[in-house]
């Protein structure tokens, strides 16, 4: 072959929220090179080590290329065997129809995982199936992740997807809690090349302050790192608000004209002094005071908190307090502060605002959000008999056995179902229970427009890229699977099937009717974007309030009764904290939740699935790094290798999530060699943010002991 056979393609990386532009070279069916696209106005050539894994995902010999069904072998074990598409789709549609006919729609449970938001066909076409299955038993990774953000955005700004985005490139003071973008590449904050942006912030004399129970890679880069006892951020944030009021630093500026409830908030924190917060958080009162002053006095400043402050027992209280701080300091809706985006395909305009607590879960009475129930109660809904009990489970792009609290119980409960269907390319810890698995095309075989993450990006840009490879014969895209299944189910239930147009047509219509569409100078459409394969820059974020607010009367609402009430719960529950170790999570730049462990180049290097502990704690226990310890919580125990690190706050231990491979019946040769253990075997499904029902996978109370010799 010669160079003439080499083709160059443009593609956005969809693996995490950073949306890096890529240039991919192929020769025949082989990917020969993947690198950053310097012309992408957002990512400017940046990529992380995971970008090249797009090739590995595409070529992975363990990736399912054909549907499989589960059969029992003569020896009594389960095995998945390949079947053709018509049989697989009929099997799934028959099971769905019969479950609905005999037990009602609520007998169908559904769980959608994180990659479903990164796959635009899945976002556009899920409803082709689920409009026929309006079950109350819908779950997703949202409630082991960012549910508090949605709830607070709904309450304060009127739409669950209207999130203030840190304007890192223009800020002077950045207070960051419970986020490690140097490993995660940013979340609810699409910020490719975050390392350089944070370094630039420091280089122009600005400050980055990181509050985290672990001195993370991001904390290492920061101007200042502050340890905080897990689960106590609410005290830190409330005391900051107290200081703002006490020291006359509340100055919302133009926001005052359309903000309600600030005075009531001031009343609610009157007694919550830094001296009150200090013993709870482990942060000195002077320090809390100084940080509040510095943020308030900054020309432009940001308070931002992510995973670590939403997946904890007071996640919603924390996310609310963060927005109160942004409003009270006048840093919201201001360049260099936190701003709302104005994306080309505007989800705030195109989707419903969301709703809360319109019904509750059967078993535990946990509230719905956006017609989903908390994942922490999925097992209860499978196991609790009665009307509405889940008998058939549908999973799409998720691995809840490894990613939801008390995953071991779910692993067992999935075996108790009548039937299970998964739309997933992997035969993993969750899908191994499925009676039928419907695998979609590889990411390089379909086109991509990022419906979700342009809404969260630090610049307004738009980018569409066609597929790198043609879809091979006998392969279906995710969206085709959903519309096919929807049609087959509708036929069985005598319902009207929903028309199905390819996702690019739906996006085209949304772009053309959007703010940069037919009525604008930009004339954005799929055609225009095709002519600009590296994307189009629509400019920096700009102030947009009050027009952008979706609340009645376009006002920011801060005095949320449920949240103010939750301050009392915080005071109650933290007055009786035990002195056990607290378990927190940890991300590594070459991991991606549970699903990218089957690629050699992401797995090489030092083992990652170890329990990190402060060296003084190791010594206090009389232990040695490298030994194995048992970690026990209310729900179970696991064993992990101990590693000492002064990155850890004393009293806190850390394990990554997404490990625990090597289960019988899974397919993943490399992942199974790096099996590790699942920290979610000991996270507690009863330990949730009571307000939202979001799982508290951080701050879990655990006891440690030396593993007994075998
Ligand atoms: N203890 C603890 N638990 C956690 C977390 C933590 O920090 N600590 N983090 C939580 C967070 S933030 C999240 S988002 C969840 C993630 O939890 P999940 O979303 O449940 O898990 P993933 O590992 O992302 O599962 C991805 C699955 O999607 C499949 N997949 C990938 N791409 C596609 C596609 O294009 N189409 C289809 N159909 N399938 C695809 C993969 O094969 C894999 O099976 O985990 C949560 N759990
Ligand atoms: N490489 C990689 N990138 C990813 C992912 C991945 O698995 N790997 N997952 C993607 C997904 S789905 C998401 S949601 C994002 C998440 O992106 P981030 O929110 O940046 O997530 P983490 O890196 O887990 O950072 C959470 C931080 O919270 C800290 N923490 C834990 N408990 C507490 C607490 O009580 N208080 C405070 N203040 N901090 C606490 C932890 O030590 C950790 O440093 O990352 C995305 N990107
Ligand atoms: S940072 Fe995220 S989007 Fe960028 S290359 Fe890495 S995985 Fe892909
Ligand atoms: Mo996530």
XYZ file of N, CA, C and O and ligand atoms in Angstrom, residues 14-15 57 111-116 118-119 122 140-142 144-146 187 306-307 311 395-405 422-428 430-431 438-443 446 478 481-482 583-587 592-596 655-658 679-680 683 697-698, ligand 1:
331
model
N -15.602 11.123 22.121
C -16.842 11.139 22.908
C -16.645 10.448 24.253
O -17.607 10.190 24.967
N -15.396 10.109 24.593
C -15.199 9.238 25.755
C -15.445 9.933 27.083
O -15.959 9.338 28.010
N -10.973 0.301 21.206
C -12.389 -0.040 21.373
C -12.903 -0.645 20.067
O -13.583 -1.675 20.061
N -32.245 0.830 33.212
C -31.084 1.566 33.717
C -30.239 2.010 32.535
O -29.860 1.189 31.703
N -29.986 3.308 32.446
C -29.097 3.827 31.403
C -27.805 4.351 32.017
O -27.840 5.068 33.008
N -26.694 3.935 31.430
C -25.392 4.311 31.973
C -24.823 5.553 31.327
O -25.410 6.143 30.412
N -23.675 5.914 31.806
C -23.013 7.148 31.398
C -22.796 7.285 29.885
O -23.108 8.333 29.311
N -22.282 6.246 29.176
C -22.037 6.450 27.739
C -23.298 6.727 26.922
O -23.200 7.164 25.772
N -24.473 6.493 27.497
C -25.691 6.794 26.734
C -25.808 8.301 26.484
O -26.464 8.734 25.540
N -23.167 10.135 25.901
C -22.076 10.457 24.973
C -22.348 9.902 23.569
O -21.476 9.936 22.711
N -23.500 9.328 23.389
C -23.827 8.688 22.114
C -25.112 9.337 21.628
O -26.184 9.113 22.180
N -28.303 7.419 20.862
C -28.991 6.863 22.015
C -29.848 7.937 22.680
O -30.951 7.668 23.152
N -30.828 5.668 36.273
C -29.662 5.928 35.426
C -28.470 6.280 36.297
O -28.584 6.442 37.521
N -27.328 6.430 35.626
C -26.101 6.818 36.335
C -26.226 8.222 36.932
O -25.446 8.589 37.818
N -27.203 8.997 36.493
C -27.415 10.338 37.062
C -27.450 10.308 38.585
O -26.863 11.155 39.243
N -26.092 8.261 40.649
C -24.840 7.928 41.345
C -23.809 8.984 40.978
O -22.604 8.755 41.036
N -24.304 10.143 40.578
C -23.385 11.139 40.045
C -23.921 12.550 40.313
O -23.771 13.093 41.392
N -24.599 13.138 39.318
C -24.817 14.581 39.353
C -26.247 14.998 39.620
O -26.596 16.152 39.398
N -15.946 17.960 34.519
C -17.287 17.385 34.497
C -18.310 18.449 34.855
O -18.083 19.268 35.746
N -17.899 19.364 42.294
C -18.379 18.314 41.402
C -18.570 16.996 42.157
O -18.939 17.013 43.309
N -18.306 15.871 41.499
C -18.561 14.526 42.053
C -18.443 14.418 43.582
O -19.342 13.954 44.250
N -21.899 13.393 45.252
C -22.147 12.006 45.667
C -21.741 11.823 47.122
O -20.892 11.002 47.459
N -31.012 -2.792 30.372
C -29.899 -1.866 30.602
C -29.333 -1.405 29.268
O -29.291 -2.163 28.304
N -28.933 -0.163 29.222
C -28.315 0.407 28.026
C -27.063 1.159 28.416
O -27.114 2.062 29.263
N -25.924 0.766 27.853
C -24.658 1.481 28.080
C -24.392 1.714 29.563
O -24.085 2.831 29.982
N -24.517 0.669 30.341
C -24.253 0.834 31.768
C -23.721 -0.442 32.377
O -23.874 -1.526 31.805
N -23.103 -0.281 33.539
C -22.585 -1.448 34.250
C -22.875 -1.295 35.736
O -21.962 -1.219 36.562
N -24.166 -1.235 36.089
C -24.538 -0.883 37.463
C -24.038 -1.876 38.517
O -23.927 -1.495 39.684
N -23.703 -3.094 38.117
C -23.163 -4.040 39.111
C -21.846 -3.494 39.678
O -21.547 -3.674 40.858
N -21.093 -2.787 38.842
C -19.850 -2.193 39.344
C -20.004 -0.728 39.736
O -19.152 -0.185 40.430
N -21.085 -0.082 39.287
C -21.103 1.375 39.463
C -22.146 1.879 40.447
O -22.170 3.072 40.736
N -23.007 1.029 40.963
C -24.010 1.535 41.907
C -23.775 0.923 43.289
O -23.186 -0.154 43.409
N -24.220 1.621 44.343
C -23.897 1.173 45.701
C -24.477 -0.207 45.998
O -25.582 -0.531 45.581
N -29.980 -6.270 27.396
C -28.968 -5.212 27.454
C -28.606 -4.749 26.057
O -28.421 -5.565 25.158
N -28.511 -3.439 25.901
C -27.963 -2.874 24.663
C -26.557 -2.422 25.014
O -26.368 -1.412 25.704
N -25.580 -3.189 24.622
C -24.207 -2.937 25.066
C -23.248 -3.761 24.216
O -23.552 -4.907 23.885
N -22.088 -3.199 23.889
C -21.100 -3.997 23.144
C -20.306 -4.950 24.039
O -19.503 -5.728 23.524
N -20.507 -4.875 25.356
C -19.652 -5.663 26.255
C -20.437 -6.744 26.976
O -21.584 -6.547 27.374
N -19.767 -7.856 27.160
C -20.282 -8.919 28.023
C -19.560 -8.729 29.350
O -18.471 -9.260 29.566
N -20.161 -7.895 30.212
C -19.453 -7.499 31.433
C -20.198 -7.986 32.672
O -21.107 -8.820 32.589
N -22.416 -6.786 34.472
C -23.868 -6.595 34.464
C -24.515 -7.402 33.348
O -25.450 -8.181 33.589
N -24.013 -7.241 32.130
C -24.699 -7.853 30.985
C -24.566 -9.374 30.987
O -25.293 -10.050 30.266
N -27.896 -6.882 22.862
C -27.946 -6.303 21.525
C -26.777 -5.330 21.397
O -26.801 -4.249 21.990
N -25.728 -5.694 20.652
C -24.545 -4.836 20.600
C -24.617 -3.832 19.452
O -24.946 -4.189 18.320
N -24.333 -2.558 19.733
C -24.383 -1.537 18.681
C -23.083 -1.479 17.879
O -22.088 -2.104 18.233
N -23.113 -0.659 16.839
C -21.919 -0.380 16.040
C -20.828 0.229 16.923
O -21.105 0.764 18.004
N -19.594 0.171 16.441
C -18.496 0.788 17.195
C -18.589 2.306 17.009
O -19.167 2.787 16.038
N -17.999 3.070 17.936
C -18.087 4.532 17.838
C -17.586 5.067 16.496
O -18.117 6.064 15.989
N -20.191 5.230 13.507
C -21.326 6.158 13.398
C -20.872 7.603 13.515
O -19.792 7.904 14.014
N -26.939 2.056 17.733
C -27.795 2.122 18.922
C -29.189 2.645 18.559
O -30.204 2.102 18.986
N -31.325 0.142 16.887
C -31.798 -0.900 17.805
C -33.035 -0.391 18.553
O -34.049 -1.084 18.669
N -32.955 0.856 19.029
C -34.098 1.401 19.772
C -35.328 1.568 18.884
O -36.443 1.259 19.298
N -14.397 6.200 53.487
C -13.925 5.751 52.176
C -14.347 6.753 51.106
O -15.518 7.137 51.037
N -13.391 7.161 50.280
C -13.719 8.014 49.131
C -13.197 7.356 47.853
O -12.439 6.391 47.916
N -13.576 7.898 46.701
C -13.174 7.334 45.406
C -11.905 7.978 44.877
O -11.235 8.749 45.553
N -11.601 7.630 43.647
C -10.391 8.173 43.008
C -10.451 7.842 41.532
O -10.782 6.724 41.162
N -10.165 8.825 40.684
C -10.110 8.557 39.237
C -8.686 8.649 38.743
O -7.904 9.452 39.240
N -11.825 4.859 32.714
C -13.076 5.552 32.443
C -14.197 4.711 33.037
O -14.668 3.775 32.399
N -14.574 5.053 34.240
C -15.547 4.242 34.981
C -15.169 2.767 34.859
O -14.021 2.429 35.079
N -16.105 1.893 34.462
C -15.772 0.465 34.515
C -15.367 -0.107 33.169
O -15.019 -1.269 33.069
N -15.427 0.711 32.105
C -15.513 0.030 30.816
C -14.314 0.159 29.898
O -14.378 -0.294 28.772
N -13.207 0.710 30.352
C -12.084 0.791 29.420
C -10.854 0.070 29.946
O -9.724 0.478 29.707
N -10.298 4.278 47.335
C -10.263 3.189 46.347
C -10.905 3.701 45.062
O -11.912 4.402 45.116
N -10.363 3.324 43.905
C -11.061 3.692 42.664
C -12.320 2.836 42.495
O -12.447 1.798 43.150
N -13.235 3.255 41.638
C -14.402 2.421 41.330
C -14.241 1.851 39.924
O -13.326 2.223 39.203
N -15.115 0.949 39.562
C -15.107 0.420 38.193
C -14.282 -0.835 38.027
O -14.242 -1.415 36.938
N -15.198 -1.351 44.710
C -15.480 -0.607 45.949
C -16.982 -0.526 46.163
O -17.446 -0.341 47.283
N -17.756 -0.666 45.093
C -19.205 -0.589 45.262
C -19.800 -1.859 45.871
O -20.998 -1.911 46.131
N -19.941 0.084 49.196
C -20.722 1.316 49.347
C -22.157 0.893 49.658
O -22.583 -0.210 49.304
N -21.586 7.726 47.434
C -20.493 6.761 47.290
C -19.202 7.300 47.896
O -18.214 6.585 47.993
N -19.211 8.551 48.297
C -18.058 9.133 48.997
C -18.414 9.377 50.454
O -19.522 9.790 50.766
N -17.876 4.224 44.189
C -18.082 4.973 43.104
N -19.043 4.605 42.247
C -19.268 5.349 41.156
C -18.520 6.509 40.888
C -17.504 6.867 41.803
O -16.802 7.884 41.632
N -17.315 6.068 42.889
N -18.796 7.249 39.774
C -20.160 7.208 39.308
C -20.329 7.888 38.024
S -19.885 9.527 37.987
C -20.853 7.306 36.946
S -21.207 8.240 35.566
C -21.183 5.889 36.969
C -20.935 5.172 35.648
O -21.639 4.010 35.718
P -22.224 3.235 34.447
O -22.653 4.180 33.429
O -23.196 2.250 34.955
O -20.943 2.436 34.015
P -19.872 2.533 32.899
O -18.654 1.920 33.415
O -19.775 3.925 32.387
O -20.535 1.550 31.825
C -20.394 1.749 30.540
C -21.064 0.646 29.732
O -21.472 1.255 28.523
C -21.054 0.474 27.421
N -20.898 1.380 26.270
C -19.884 2.187 25.952
N -20.148 2.886 24.834
C -21.381 2.493 24.418
C -22.215 2.853 23.323
O -21.879 3.696 22.483
N -23.423 2.223 23.228
C -23.824 1.288 24.124
N -25.005 0.738 23.973
N -23.054 0.934 25.171
C -21.858 1.537 25.320
C -19.779 -0.169 27.903
O -19.527 -1.333 27.159
C -20.114 -0.464 29.369
O -20.766 -1.689 29.495
O -20.458 5.236 38.005
C -20.732 5.808 39.239
N -20.247 4.958 40.305
